Short mmCIF file of C-alpha atoms in Angstrom, two decimals:
data_model
loop_
_atom_site.label_atom_id
_atom_site.label_comp_id
_atom_site.label_asym_id
_atom_site.label_seq_id
_atom_site.Cartn_x
_atom_site.Cartn_y
_atom_site.Cartn_z
CA MET A 1 65.62 158.17 122.45
CA SER A 2 67.86 155.40 122.26
CA GLU A 3 67.23 151.49 123.82
CA THR A 4 68.42 150.73 127.37
CA VAL A 5 69.91 147.85 128.61
CA LEU A 6 70.40 145.94 132.16
CA ILE A 7 73.84 144.10 132.90
CA THR A 8 74.77 142.05 135.79
CA GLY A 9 78.79 141.31 136.44
CA CYS A 10 79.76 144.18 135.12
CA SER A 11 82.89 144.83 137.45
CA SER A 12 85.47 142.80 135.17
CA GLY A 13 85.72 140.50 132.09
CA ILE A 14 82.80 139.20 129.99
CA GLY A 15 80.22 142.38 131.71
CA ARG A 16 82.57 145.68 131.44
CA VAL A 17 83.72 144.54 127.92
CA ALA A 18 79.45 144.20 126.85
CA ALA A 19 79.38 147.72 128.62
CA HIS A 20 81.27 149.01 126.66
CA ALA A 21 79.99 147.38 123.66
CA PHE A 22 76.78 148.58 124.04
CA LEU A 23 77.97 152.20 124.73
CA ALA A 24 79.75 152.98 121.74
CA ASP A 25 76.87 151.39 120.58
CA GLY A 26 74.60 154.46 121.89
CA TRP A 27 72.36 152.21 124.26
CA THR A 28 71.45 153.86 127.81
CA VAL A 29 73.56 151.48 130.35
CA TYR A 30 73.30 150.06 133.47
CA ALA A 31 76.22 148.46 134.31
CA THR A 32 75.31 146.39 138.22
CA ALA A 33 77.81 144.01 140.01
CA ARG A 34 78.44 143.33 144.26
CA ASN A 35 81.24 145.90 144.01
CA VAL A 36 80.13 149.31 142.82
CA GLU A 37 83.41 151.30 143.28
CA ALA A 38 84.91 148.86 140.91
CA LEU A 39 82.53 150.68 138.99
CA ALA A 40 84.34 153.77 138.01
CA ASP A 41 86.05 153.52 134.80
CA LEU A 42 82.07 152.61 133.58
CA GLU A 43 80.71 155.68 135.25
CA ALA A 44 82.54 157.44 133.36
CA ALA A 45 82.01 156.20 130.27
CA GLY A 46 78.54 157.67 130.31
CA ALA A 47 76.70 154.30 132.15
CA ARG A 48 74.73 154.24 135.13
CA THR A 49 76.13 151.94 137.62
CA ALA A 50 75.05 150.13 140.90
CA ARG A 51 75.30 148.07 143.71
CA LEU A 52 73.26 144.85 142.91
CA ASP A 53 74.11 141.02 144.31
CA VAL A 54 71.74 138.56 141.83
CA THR A 55 71.15 136.79 144.91
CA ALA A 56 69.14 140.19 146.90
CA ASP A 57 65.77 140.44 146.07
CA ALA A 58 66.20 143.98 147.33
CA ASP A 59 68.30 144.58 145.74
CA VAL A 60 66.72 143.26 142.25
CA GLU A 61 63.69 145.41 142.60
CA ARG A 62 65.35 147.99 143.63
CA VAL A 63 67.57 147.92 139.86
CA VAL A 64 64.54 148.29 138.28
CA ASP A 65 62.05 150.48 140.05
CA ARG A 66 64.73 152.85 138.79
CA ILE A 67 65.77 152.05 135.37
CA LEU A 68 62.18 152.55 134.81
CA GLU A 69 61.90 155.52 137.06
CA GLU A 70 64.75 157.00 135.04
CA GLN A 71 63.44 155.75 131.20
CA GLY A 72 59.61 153.98 131.56
CA ARG A 73 61.20 151.39 129.78
CA LEU A 74 64.09 148.10 129.76
CA ASP A 75 64.49 147.39 126.48
CA CYS A 76 67.39 144.13 127.28
CA LEU A 77 68.10 141.97 130.06
CA ILE A 78 71.77 140.20 130.13
CA ASN A 79 72.42 138.34 133.00
CA ASN A 80 75.66 137.89 133.03
CA ALA A 81 76.43 137.65 136.79
CA GLY A 82 78.18 134.31 137.71
CA PHE A 83 81.05 132.33 139.34
CA GLY A 84 82.29 128.72 138.43
CA GLN A 85 82.47 126.27 141.34
CA LEU A 86 85.09 123.70 140.45
CA GLY A 87 85.60 120.24 142.03
CA PRO A 88 84.06 116.15 141.81
CA VAL A 89 80.49 115.43 143.54
CA GLU A 90 81.97 113.78 146.12
CA ASP A 91 84.03 116.99 146.89
CA VAL A 92 81.63 120.24 146.91
CA PRO A 93 80.03 120.85 149.94
CA ILE A 94 76.16 121.47 149.35
CA GLU A 95 76.19 125.35 151.14
CA LYS A 96 78.97 125.80 148.38
CA VAL A 97 76.67 123.76 145.30
CA LEU A 98 73.24 126.04 147.09
CA GLU A 99 75.84 129.17 146.67
CA GLN A 100 76.55 128.72 143.38
CA TYR A 101 72.98 127.38 142.42
CA ASP A 102 71.09 130.65 143.46
CA VAL A 103 73.97 132.78 141.22
CA ASN A 104 74.40 131.61 138.54
CA THR A 105 70.34 130.00 138.10
CA VAL A 106 68.93 131.45 140.68
CA GLY A 107 69.41 135.14 139.58
CA PRO A 108 68.68 135.30 136.50
CA GLN A 109 65.24 134.14 137.73
CA ARG A 110 65.26 137.19 140.02
CA LEU A 111 65.70 139.51 137.22
CA ILE A 112 64.02 137.96 134.38
CA ARG A 113 60.54 137.98 136.78
CA ALA A 114 61.05 141.74 138.04
CA VAL A 115 61.92 142.64 133.83
CA LEU A 116 59.30 140.60 132.31
CA PRO A 117 55.37 142.52 133.24
CA HIS A 118 56.79 145.54 132.53
CA MET A 119 58.63 143.99 128.83
CA ARG A 120 55.06 142.36 128.69
CA ALA A 121 53.82 145.62 129.10
CA GLN A 122 55.45 147.43 125.90
CA GLY A 123 55.43 143.92 124.13
CA SER A 124 58.31 144.30 123.37
CA GLY A 125 61.68 143.37 124.42
CA THR A 126 65.39 140.57 124.73
CA ILE A 127 66.34 138.87 127.54
CA VAL A 128 69.93 137.15 127.12
CA ASN A 129 70.95 134.76 129.80
CA VAL A 130 75.30 133.23 129.57
CA THR A 131 74.78 129.86 129.66
CA SER A 132 78.15 127.52 128.86
CA ILE A 133 79.01 124.85 126.36
CA THR A 134 79.09 122.35 129.09
CA ASP A 135 76.21 122.54 129.59
CA ARG A 136 76.11 120.66 125.88
CA PHE A 137 79.10 118.91 127.13
CA PRO A 138 79.53 118.83 130.62
CA ILE A 139 83.12 118.13 131.92
CA ALA A 140 84.16 116.03 134.59
CA GLY A 141 84.89 117.52 138.07
CA MET A 142 82.51 120.64 136.94
CA GLY A 143 79.02 119.33 138.55
CA ALA A 144 77.81 121.92 140.67
CA TYR A 145 79.06 124.29 137.79
CA ASN A 146 77.30 122.21 135.08
CA GLY A 147 74.22 121.94 136.09
CA SER A 148 73.29 125.39 137.34
CA LYS A 149 74.53 126.74 133.84
CA SER A 150 71.95 123.39 132.45
CA ALA A 151 68.90 124.34 134.36
CA LEU A 152 69.55 127.58 133.80
CA ALA A 153 69.47 127.16 129.81
CA THR A 154 66.13 124.84 129.83
CA VAL A 155 64.64 127.39 132.14
CA SER A 156 65.55 129.75 129.16
CA GLU A 157 64.06 127.77 126.50
CA THR A 158 61.20 127.26 128.71
CA LEU A 159 60.69 130.63 129.21
CA ARG A 160 60.48 131.47 125.35
CA GLN A 161 57.71 129.31 124.79
CA GLU A 162 55.84 130.68 127.73
CA VAL A 163 56.72 134.51 126.25
CA ARG A 164 56.47 134.47 122.25
CA ASP A 165 53.43 135.86 121.64
CA PHE A 166 54.72 138.95 124.16
CA GLY A 167 57.24 139.76 121.63
CA ILE A 168 59.92 139.01 123.76
CA ASP A 169 62.94 137.44 122.47
CA VAL A 170 65.13 134.78 124.71
CA VAL A 171 68.44 134.01 123.90
CA VAL A 172 71.54 131.68 125.19
CA ILE A 173 74.82 132.60 124.77
CA GLU A 174 77.11 129.81 124.91
CA PRO A 175 81.08 130.73 125.78
CA THR A 176 83.46 127.78 125.09
CA VAL A 177 86.65 128.84 127.53
CA VAL A 178 87.14 132.54 127.99
CA SER A 179 90.53 134.59 129.02
CA THR A 180 88.97 136.32 132.08
CA ALA A 181 89.85 136.92 135.57
CA LEU A 182 86.88 134.22 136.53
CA TYR A 183 89.85 131.27 136.93
CA ASP A 184 91.45 133.24 140.05
CA ARG A 185 87.94 132.98 141.58
CA ILE A 186 87.69 129.21 140.24
CA ARG A 187 91.85 128.64 141.99
CA GLU A 188 89.73 130.56 144.80
CA GLU A 189 87.06 128.19 145.46
CA LEU A 190 88.94 124.55 144.69
CA VAL A 191 90.86 125.65 147.21
CA ASP A 192 87.83 126.12 149.66
CA VAL A 193 87.25 122.64 148.78
CA ASP A 194 87.84 119.44 150.49
CA HIS A 195 90.34 117.58 147.70
CA ASP A 196 89.79 113.56 148.16
CA THR A 197 92.99 112.03 146.65
CA ALA A 198 91.01 110.06 144.63
CA TYR A 199 90.36 112.98 142.47
CA THR A 200 93.94 114.36 142.35
CA ASP A 201 94.04 114.42 138.21
CA LEU A 202 90.67 116.66 138.27
CA TYR A 203 91.80 119.13 140.32
CA GLU A 204 95.46 119.10 138.80
CA LEU A 205 94.02 119.19 134.98
CA HIS A 206 92.10 122.17 136.42
CA GLU A 207 94.37 123.81 138.09
CA LEU A 208 95.59 124.77 134.71
CA LEU A 209 92.40 126.59 134.46
CA HIS A 210 94.37 130.44 136.22
CA THR A 211 95.78 130.42 132.67
CA VAL A 212 93.51 131.57 130.77
CA LYS A 213 93.06 135.08 131.64
CA SER A 214 95.89 134.70 129.02
CA GLY A 215 93.95 134.11 126.11
CA GLY A 216 95.96 131.37 123.83
CA LEU A 217 94.94 128.92 120.78
CA GLY A 218 91.02 128.90 120.77
CA ILE A 219 90.45 130.17 124.07
CA ALA A 220 87.17 132.69 123.04
CA SER A 221 88.26 136.84 124.74
CA PRO A 222 85.58 138.27 126.78
CA GLU A 223 84.58 140.55 123.52
CA ASP A 224 83.57 137.97 121.10
CA VAL A 225 81.08 136.78 123.27
CA ALA A 226 80.34 140.87 123.85
CA ARG A 227 79.47 140.94 120.10
CA ALA A 228 77.32 138.24 120.97
CA MET A 229 75.25 140.08 122.64
CA LEU A 230 74.99 142.60 121.01
CA GLU A 231 73.93 141.09 117.63
CA ALA A 232 71.25 139.57 119.42
CA ALA A 233 70.11 142.65 121.49
CA ASN A 234 69.90 144.77 117.96
CA SER A 235 68.05 141.60 116.14
CA ASP A 236 64.65 141.52 115.69
CA ASP A 237 65.03 137.77 114.71
CA PRO A 238 68.27 136.83 117.56
CA ARG A 239 69.48 132.76 117.07
CA ARG A 240 67.67 130.37 120.77
CA ARG A 241 71.77 129.78 121.03
CA TYR A 242 75.07 132.05 120.03
CA THR A 243 77.68 129.59 120.67
CA VAL A 244 81.27 131.03 121.42
CA GLY A 245 84.57 130.54 120.73
CA TRP A 246 85.58 127.46 117.87
CA THR A 247 86.58 124.76 120.19
CA GLY A 248 82.45 125.06 122.00
CA LYS A 249 81.32 124.72 118.42
CA VAL A 250 82.95 121.80 117.69
CA ALA A 251 81.91 120.93 121.00
CA ALA A 252 78.89 121.21 120.21
CA LEU A 253 78.44 119.88 117.02
CA VAL A 254 80.36 116.55 118.36
CA ALA A 255 77.33 116.47 121.06
CA SER A 256 75.17 116.94 118.57
CA VAL A 257 76.23 113.86 115.96
CA VAL A 258 77.21 111.18 119.12
CA PRO A 259 74.94 108.52 120.32
CA GLU A 260 74.03 109.90 123.66
CA PRO A 261 75.81 106.15 125.19
CA TRP A 262 78.78 106.77 123.68
CA ARG A 263 78.80 110.32 125.64
CA THR A 264 80.20 108.48 128.78
CA PRO A 265 83.49 106.75 127.81
CA LEU A 266 84.81 109.64 124.87
CA LEU A 267 84.13 112.18 128.08
CA ALA A 268 85.89 110.08 130.40
CA ALA A 269 88.91 108.95 127.32
CA GLY A 270 89.10 112.93 126.89
CA VAL A 271 89.98 113.48 130.25
CA ARG A 272 91.98 111.15 131.24
CA ALA A 273 93.95 111.95 128.42
CA ALA A 274 93.99 115.56 129.77
CA THR A 275 95.30 114.53 132.61
CA SER A 276 98.12 112.11 131.23
CA ARG A 277 101.53 114.22 131.65
CA PRO A 278 101.95 114.59 127.63
CA GLY A 279 98.56 115.59 128.42
CA LYS A 280 99.22 118.04 130.67
CA ARG A 281 102.30 119.74 128.76
CA LEU A 282 100.00 120.22 126.07
CA LEU A 283 97.55 122.29 127.59
CA GLN A 284 100.10 124.39 129.60
CA TRP A 285 101.02 125.58 126.16
CA TRP A 286 97.71 125.60 124.56
CA PHE A 287 96.70 127.57 126.90
CA THR A 288 98.91 130.40 127.46
CA ARG A 289 100.53 131.09 123.40
CA ASN A 290 98.47 134.13 122.55
CA HIS A 291 97.20 135.13 119.86
CA ARG A 292 94.96 138.68 121.53
CA ALA A 293 97.16 140.94 120.40
CA ASP A 294 95.64 142.09 117.21
CA ARG A 295 92.58 142.06 118.30
CA PRO A 296 90.59 145.04 117.01
CA ASP A 297 88.37 147.49 120.02
CA LEU A 298 85.20 146.37 119.27
CA SER A 299 84.45 150.82 120.04
CA GLU A 300 85.84 150.36 116.73
CA SER A 301 83.01 148.51 115.36
CA ALA A 302 80.47 150.41 117.07
CA ALA A 303 78.96 152.74 114.09
CA THR A 304 78.00 149.90 112.52
CA GLU A 305 75.29 149.24 109.86
CA ARG A 306 73.09 146.78 112.17
CA ARG A 307 72.95 149.89 115.03
CA ARG A 308 71.33 151.34 111.67
CA GLN A 309 68.92 148.70 111.55
CA ARG A 310 67.79 148.41 114.77
CA ARG A 311 64.62 146.82 116.32
CA ARG A 312 62.52 151.05 117.24
CA ARG A 313 60.40 149.43 119.88
#
């Protein structure tokens, strides 16, 4: 009997690619999203699909109950659903801050609380939480998003200590900038925020983010993130953190070696450089150079040695 995974946020981007990757690797996949109609191609590919709003307790209970009724177990939970509320702390209304935390931080905890009793009973399971490299290297103009992802990372570290004796692994996936349509919503969220002219440079900088979805130098792909998820789910002893993308790995290294008192001036200098006229031109060029044409199809590597060595619970 194949292992079972529940993935949230599968209507596009990382979640959609991850669902296809797990299907190709022989998993029984429950792909979920708020808009279940957007999951038609995943259903056609063999995934079980369901409507799931991670902010709705009833949705969470219904989906988890269905999985347990149909499969009798759940081997992996991937908390991928999320969005980015950008804007300076002063400008973002509290209701939008609360929405950001409800989706990015509280939502995963709803799923975790629902699946943990069953994972404890079966004596195994893997919980994968998608955070961000901004947990370790926060960037100005992203306070609500940075905070929500940092909180989820801290919850993950805490949970790991609590469930280690039950055979349950807790993994954090830290993507750097990823080429997905997420940035279309980021632009929409920015439009809904009153722009104080004191932060004009930050808004202009974040406006460039919509070009990230085309890929480019240093930009990770959804396939990159899906590989990390699959590696963690298939491992008998997964790493605590998987940092995806070389720019994220550089940022994590810098964060680990630069003394904390130096980080704020260093980051401030980086923002000033990025928001200068030459900096903006460089970022525009950087983000729009697309070098993803030769990326291998993730599905072609489905029959891997990892699959044969996968933990059988």
